[in-house]
GROMACS .gro file of C-alpha atoms in nm:
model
  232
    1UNK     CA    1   0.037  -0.088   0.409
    2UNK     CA    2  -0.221   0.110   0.262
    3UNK     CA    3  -0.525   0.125   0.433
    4UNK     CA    4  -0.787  -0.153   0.336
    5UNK     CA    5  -1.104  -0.038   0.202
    6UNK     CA    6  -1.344  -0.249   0.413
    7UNK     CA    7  -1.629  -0.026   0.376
    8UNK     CA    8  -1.691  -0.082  -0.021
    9UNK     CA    9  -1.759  -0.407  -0.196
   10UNK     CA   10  -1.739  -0.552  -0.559
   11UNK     CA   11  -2.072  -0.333  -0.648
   12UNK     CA   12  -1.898  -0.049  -0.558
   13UNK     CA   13  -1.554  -0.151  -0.676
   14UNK     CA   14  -1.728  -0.184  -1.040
   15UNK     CA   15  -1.886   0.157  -0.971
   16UNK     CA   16  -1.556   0.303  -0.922
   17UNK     CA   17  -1.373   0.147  -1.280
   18UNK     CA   18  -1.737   0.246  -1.432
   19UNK     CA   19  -1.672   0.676  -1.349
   20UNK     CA   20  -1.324   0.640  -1.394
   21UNK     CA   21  -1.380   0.476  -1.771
   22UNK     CA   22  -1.614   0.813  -1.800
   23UNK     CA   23  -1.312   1.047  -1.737
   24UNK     CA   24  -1.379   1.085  -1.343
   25UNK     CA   25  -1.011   0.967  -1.334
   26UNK     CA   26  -0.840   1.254  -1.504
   27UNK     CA   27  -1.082   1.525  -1.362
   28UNK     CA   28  -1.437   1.647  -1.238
   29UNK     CA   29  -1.695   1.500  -1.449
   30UNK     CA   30  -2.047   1.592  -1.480
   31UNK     CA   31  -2.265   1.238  -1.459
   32UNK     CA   32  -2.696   1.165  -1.333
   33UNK     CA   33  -2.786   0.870  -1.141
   34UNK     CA   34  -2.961   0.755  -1.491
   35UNK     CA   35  -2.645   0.758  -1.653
   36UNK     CA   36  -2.433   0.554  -1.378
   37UNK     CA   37  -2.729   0.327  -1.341
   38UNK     CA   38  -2.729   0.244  -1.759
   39UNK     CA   39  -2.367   0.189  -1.731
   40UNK     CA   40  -2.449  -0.092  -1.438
   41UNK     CA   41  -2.740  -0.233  -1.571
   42UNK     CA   42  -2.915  -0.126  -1.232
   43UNK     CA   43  -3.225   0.088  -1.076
   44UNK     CA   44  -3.155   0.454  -0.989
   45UNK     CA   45  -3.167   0.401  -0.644
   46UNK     CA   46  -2.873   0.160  -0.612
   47UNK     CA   47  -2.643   0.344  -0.807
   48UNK     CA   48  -2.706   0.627  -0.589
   49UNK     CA   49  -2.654   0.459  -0.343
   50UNK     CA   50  -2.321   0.292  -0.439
   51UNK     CA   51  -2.189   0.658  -0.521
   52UNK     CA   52  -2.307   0.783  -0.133
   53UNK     CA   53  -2.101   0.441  -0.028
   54UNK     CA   54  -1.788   0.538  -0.253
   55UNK     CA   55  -1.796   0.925  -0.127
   56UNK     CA   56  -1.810   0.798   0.237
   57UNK     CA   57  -1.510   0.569   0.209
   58UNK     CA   58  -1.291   0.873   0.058
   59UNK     CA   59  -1.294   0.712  -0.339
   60UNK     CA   60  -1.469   0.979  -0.490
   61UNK     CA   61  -1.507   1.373  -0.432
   62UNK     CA   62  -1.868   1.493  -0.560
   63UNK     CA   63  -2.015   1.832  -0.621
   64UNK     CA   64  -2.425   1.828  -0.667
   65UNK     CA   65  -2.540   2.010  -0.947
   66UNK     CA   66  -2.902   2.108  -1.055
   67UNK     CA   67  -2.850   1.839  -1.377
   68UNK     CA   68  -2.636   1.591  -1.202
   69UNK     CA   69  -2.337   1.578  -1.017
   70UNK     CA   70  -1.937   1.612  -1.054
   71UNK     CA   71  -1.771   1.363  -0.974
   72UNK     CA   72  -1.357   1.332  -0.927
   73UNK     CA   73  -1.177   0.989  -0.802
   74UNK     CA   74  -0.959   1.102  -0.502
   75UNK     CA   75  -0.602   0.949  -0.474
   76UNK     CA   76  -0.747   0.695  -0.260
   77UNK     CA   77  -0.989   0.586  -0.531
   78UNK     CA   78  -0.734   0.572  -0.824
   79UNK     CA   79  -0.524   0.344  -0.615
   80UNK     CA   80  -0.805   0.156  -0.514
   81UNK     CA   81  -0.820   0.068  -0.897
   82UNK     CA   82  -0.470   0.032  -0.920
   83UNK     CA   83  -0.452  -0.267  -0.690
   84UNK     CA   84  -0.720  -0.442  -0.886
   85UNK     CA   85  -0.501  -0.391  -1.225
   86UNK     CA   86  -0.246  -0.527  -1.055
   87UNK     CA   87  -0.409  -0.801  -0.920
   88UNK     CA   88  -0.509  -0.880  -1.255
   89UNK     CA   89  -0.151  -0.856  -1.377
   90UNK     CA   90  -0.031  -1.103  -1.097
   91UNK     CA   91  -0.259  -1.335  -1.247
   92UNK     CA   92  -0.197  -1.308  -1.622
   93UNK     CA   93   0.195  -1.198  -1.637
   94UNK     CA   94   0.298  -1.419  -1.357
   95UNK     CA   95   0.498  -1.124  -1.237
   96UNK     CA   96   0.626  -1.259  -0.933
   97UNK     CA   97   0.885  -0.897  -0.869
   98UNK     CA   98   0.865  -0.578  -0.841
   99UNK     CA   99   1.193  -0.341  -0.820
  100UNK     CA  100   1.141  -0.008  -0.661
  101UNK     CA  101   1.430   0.312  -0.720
  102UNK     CA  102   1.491   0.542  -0.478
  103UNK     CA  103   1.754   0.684  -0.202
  104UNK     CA  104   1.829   0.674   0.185
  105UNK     CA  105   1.682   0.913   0.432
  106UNK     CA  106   1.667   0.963   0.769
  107UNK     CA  107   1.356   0.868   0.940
  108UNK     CA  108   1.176   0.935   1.274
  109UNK     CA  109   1.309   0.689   1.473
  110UNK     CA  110   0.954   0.543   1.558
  111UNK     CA  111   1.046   0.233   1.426
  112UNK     CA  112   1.311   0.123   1.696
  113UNK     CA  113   1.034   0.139   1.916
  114UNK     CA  114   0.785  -0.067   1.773
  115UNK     CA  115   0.997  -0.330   1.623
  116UNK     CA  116   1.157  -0.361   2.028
  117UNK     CA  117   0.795  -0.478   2.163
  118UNK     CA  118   0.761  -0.819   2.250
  119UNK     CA  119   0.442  -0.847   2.037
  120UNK     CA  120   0.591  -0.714   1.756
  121UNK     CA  121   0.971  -0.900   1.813
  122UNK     CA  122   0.798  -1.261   1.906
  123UNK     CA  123   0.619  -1.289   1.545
  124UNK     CA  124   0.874  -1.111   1.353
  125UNK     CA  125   1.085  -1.424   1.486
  126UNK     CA  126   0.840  -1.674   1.415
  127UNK     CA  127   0.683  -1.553   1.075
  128UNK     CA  128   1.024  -1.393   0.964
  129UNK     CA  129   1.287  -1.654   1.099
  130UNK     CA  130   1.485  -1.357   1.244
  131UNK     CA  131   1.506  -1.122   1.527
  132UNK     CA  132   1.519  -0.778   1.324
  133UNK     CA  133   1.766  -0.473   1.419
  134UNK     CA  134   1.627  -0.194   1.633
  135UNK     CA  135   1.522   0.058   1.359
  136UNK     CA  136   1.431   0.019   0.993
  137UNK     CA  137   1.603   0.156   0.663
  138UNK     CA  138   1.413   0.457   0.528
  139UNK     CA  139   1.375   0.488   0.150
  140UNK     CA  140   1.221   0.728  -0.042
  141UNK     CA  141   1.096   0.623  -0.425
  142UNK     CA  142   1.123   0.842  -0.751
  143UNK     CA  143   0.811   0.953  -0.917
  144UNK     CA  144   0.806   0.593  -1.141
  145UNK     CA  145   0.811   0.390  -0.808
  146UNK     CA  146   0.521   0.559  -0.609
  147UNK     CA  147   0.347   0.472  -0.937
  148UNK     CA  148   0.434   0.089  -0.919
  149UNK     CA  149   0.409   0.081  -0.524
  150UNK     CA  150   0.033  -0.089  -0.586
  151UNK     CA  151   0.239  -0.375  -0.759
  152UNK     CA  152   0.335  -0.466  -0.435
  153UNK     CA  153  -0.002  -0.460  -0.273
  154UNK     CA  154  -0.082  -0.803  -0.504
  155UNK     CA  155   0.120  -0.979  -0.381
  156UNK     CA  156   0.048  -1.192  -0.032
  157UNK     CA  157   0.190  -1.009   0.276
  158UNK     CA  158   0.301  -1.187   0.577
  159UNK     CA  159   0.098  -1.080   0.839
  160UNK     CA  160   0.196  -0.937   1.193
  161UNK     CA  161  -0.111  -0.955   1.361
  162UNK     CA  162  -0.229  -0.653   1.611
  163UNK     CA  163  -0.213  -0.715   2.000
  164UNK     CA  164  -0.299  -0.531   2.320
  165UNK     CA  165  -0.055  -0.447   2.581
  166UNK     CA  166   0.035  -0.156   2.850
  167UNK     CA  167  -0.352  -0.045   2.812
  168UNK     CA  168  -0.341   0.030   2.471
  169UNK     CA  169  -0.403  -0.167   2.150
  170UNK     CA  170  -0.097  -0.219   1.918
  171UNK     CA  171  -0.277  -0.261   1.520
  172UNK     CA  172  -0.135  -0.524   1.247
  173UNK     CA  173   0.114  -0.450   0.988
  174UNK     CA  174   0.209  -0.658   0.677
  175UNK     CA  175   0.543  -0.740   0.555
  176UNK     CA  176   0.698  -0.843   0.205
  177UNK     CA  177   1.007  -1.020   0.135
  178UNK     CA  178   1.240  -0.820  -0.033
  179UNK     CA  179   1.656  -0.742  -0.154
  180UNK     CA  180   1.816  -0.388  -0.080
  181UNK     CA  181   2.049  -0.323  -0.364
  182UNK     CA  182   2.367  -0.111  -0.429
  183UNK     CA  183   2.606  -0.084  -0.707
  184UNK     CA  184   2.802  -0.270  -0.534
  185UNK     CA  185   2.626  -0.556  -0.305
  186UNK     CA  186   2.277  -0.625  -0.171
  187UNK     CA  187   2.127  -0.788   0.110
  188UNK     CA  188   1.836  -1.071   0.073
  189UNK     CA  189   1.720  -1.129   0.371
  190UNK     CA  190   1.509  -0.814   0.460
  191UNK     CA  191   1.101  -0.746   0.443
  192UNK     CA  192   0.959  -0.396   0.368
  193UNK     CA  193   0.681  -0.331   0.653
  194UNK     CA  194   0.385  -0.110   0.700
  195UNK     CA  195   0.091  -0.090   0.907
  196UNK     CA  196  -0.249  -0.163   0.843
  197UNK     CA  197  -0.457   0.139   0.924
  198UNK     CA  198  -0.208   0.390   0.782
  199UNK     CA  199  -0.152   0.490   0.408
  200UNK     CA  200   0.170   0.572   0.533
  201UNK     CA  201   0.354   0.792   0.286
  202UNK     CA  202   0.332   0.671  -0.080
  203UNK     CA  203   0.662   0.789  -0.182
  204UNK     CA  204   0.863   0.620   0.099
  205UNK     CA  205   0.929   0.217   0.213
  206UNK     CA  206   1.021   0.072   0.543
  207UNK     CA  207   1.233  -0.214   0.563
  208UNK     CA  208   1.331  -0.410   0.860
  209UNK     CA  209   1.632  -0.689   0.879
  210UNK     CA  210   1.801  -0.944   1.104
  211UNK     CA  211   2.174  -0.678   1.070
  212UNK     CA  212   2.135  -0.280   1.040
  213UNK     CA  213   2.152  -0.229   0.650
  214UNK     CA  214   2.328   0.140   0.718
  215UNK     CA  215   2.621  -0.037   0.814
  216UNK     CA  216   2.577  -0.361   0.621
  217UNK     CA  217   2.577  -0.194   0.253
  218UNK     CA  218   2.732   0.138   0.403
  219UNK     CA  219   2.448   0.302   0.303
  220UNK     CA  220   2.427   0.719   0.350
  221UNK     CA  221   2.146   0.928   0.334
  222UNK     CA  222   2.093   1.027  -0.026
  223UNK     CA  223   2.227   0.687  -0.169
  224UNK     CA  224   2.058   0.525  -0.443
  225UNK     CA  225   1.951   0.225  -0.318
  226UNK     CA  226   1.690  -0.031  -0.547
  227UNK     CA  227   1.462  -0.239  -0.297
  228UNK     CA  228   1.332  -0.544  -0.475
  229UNK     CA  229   0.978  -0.698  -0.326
  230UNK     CA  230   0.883  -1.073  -0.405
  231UNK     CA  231   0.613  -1.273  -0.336
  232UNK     CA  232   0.596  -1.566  -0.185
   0.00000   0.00000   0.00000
């Protein structure tokens, strides 16, 4: 899951579209205080402030200069802004779907580990209705799909909720209902999962299931697989 930006509001969020529709989105662009604070129909003071608040959560990069500053959205920021659009979307296109492309690769193996700890394996029964297989199916999107990935963020998780255990503290992850396809068969009842506190990689999904999907769709790394995410 990518990480959730607790740390910046609606203020700040309308900040954000406000340099971006300036051309902060595309590059480093020189803006004053005045200027941001016209655009927001606000004092000075709070629209510097609401640019200190959007550097400090990682949305913006900034670069004083003796007539203003230069501001750039970070990735973080653009995909901030990419959630809301699709948001939006979800509410005016009733688009309930969203296919990603990719292929099979091997992962870490972290995931057999996790998914195998009773705080983990007890909800994944009850919120799931299934006991997943010991590892998840690694797939890594084309260019298109990273794009779309925020798509997916719209649309209501089910949530795996953090717990503490062993002396450490296990954190929450969120999972989304979804179909691994082939050419030639797919499987429906699987979730793509990622942690909270994590952007995880952008370019690759996670996906748990009650049967190992390697050997259910005799999948091989390098296969073009299409994972389809639902809401629901």
């Amino acid at each position: 899951m990518q990480e959730q930006v607790a740390s910046v509001g609606p203020d700040e969020l309308t900040t954000l579209k406000e340099l971006a529709l300036a051309g902060s989105i595309d590059g480093p662009t020189t803006v004053t205080c005045a200027a941001v604070a016209e655009r927001l129909d606000a004092s000075n003071q709070t629209a510097s402030r609401r640019l200190q608040r959007l550097e400090s959560a990682g949305l913006i990069k900034r670069e004083m200069l003796g007539d203003g500053q230069r501001v750039t959205l970070t990735d973080d920021g653009e995909r901030v802004l990419r959630s809301e659009y699709e948001q939006y979307r979800h509410i005016f296109e009733r688009d309930l779907s969203v296919a990603f492309d990719g292929h099979v690769t091997s992962g870490m193996g972290e995931g057999r580990h996790y998914i195998s700890l009773p705080g983990y394996m007890e909800q994944f029964e009850e919120k799931l209705g299934y006991e997943p297989f010991l590892g998840t199916l690694n797939v890594e999107l084309d260019d298109e799909s990273v794009a779309a990935r925020s798509r997916m963020d719209s649309f209501e998780p089910v949530r795996i909720d953090g717990w503490e255990g062993d002396d450490r503290t296990y954190g929450p992850a969120f999972c989304w209902p979804a179909t691994v396809e082939t050419d030639e068969e797919s499987f429906e009842t699987a979730h793509v999962i990622a942690p909270e506190r994590t952007h995880h990689d952008a370019d690759k999904l996670e996906i748990i299931a009650p049967v190992k999907l390697r050997d259910e769709l005799d999948l091989t790394d390098d296969q073009e697989v299409t994972v389809r995410v639902t809401a629901e």
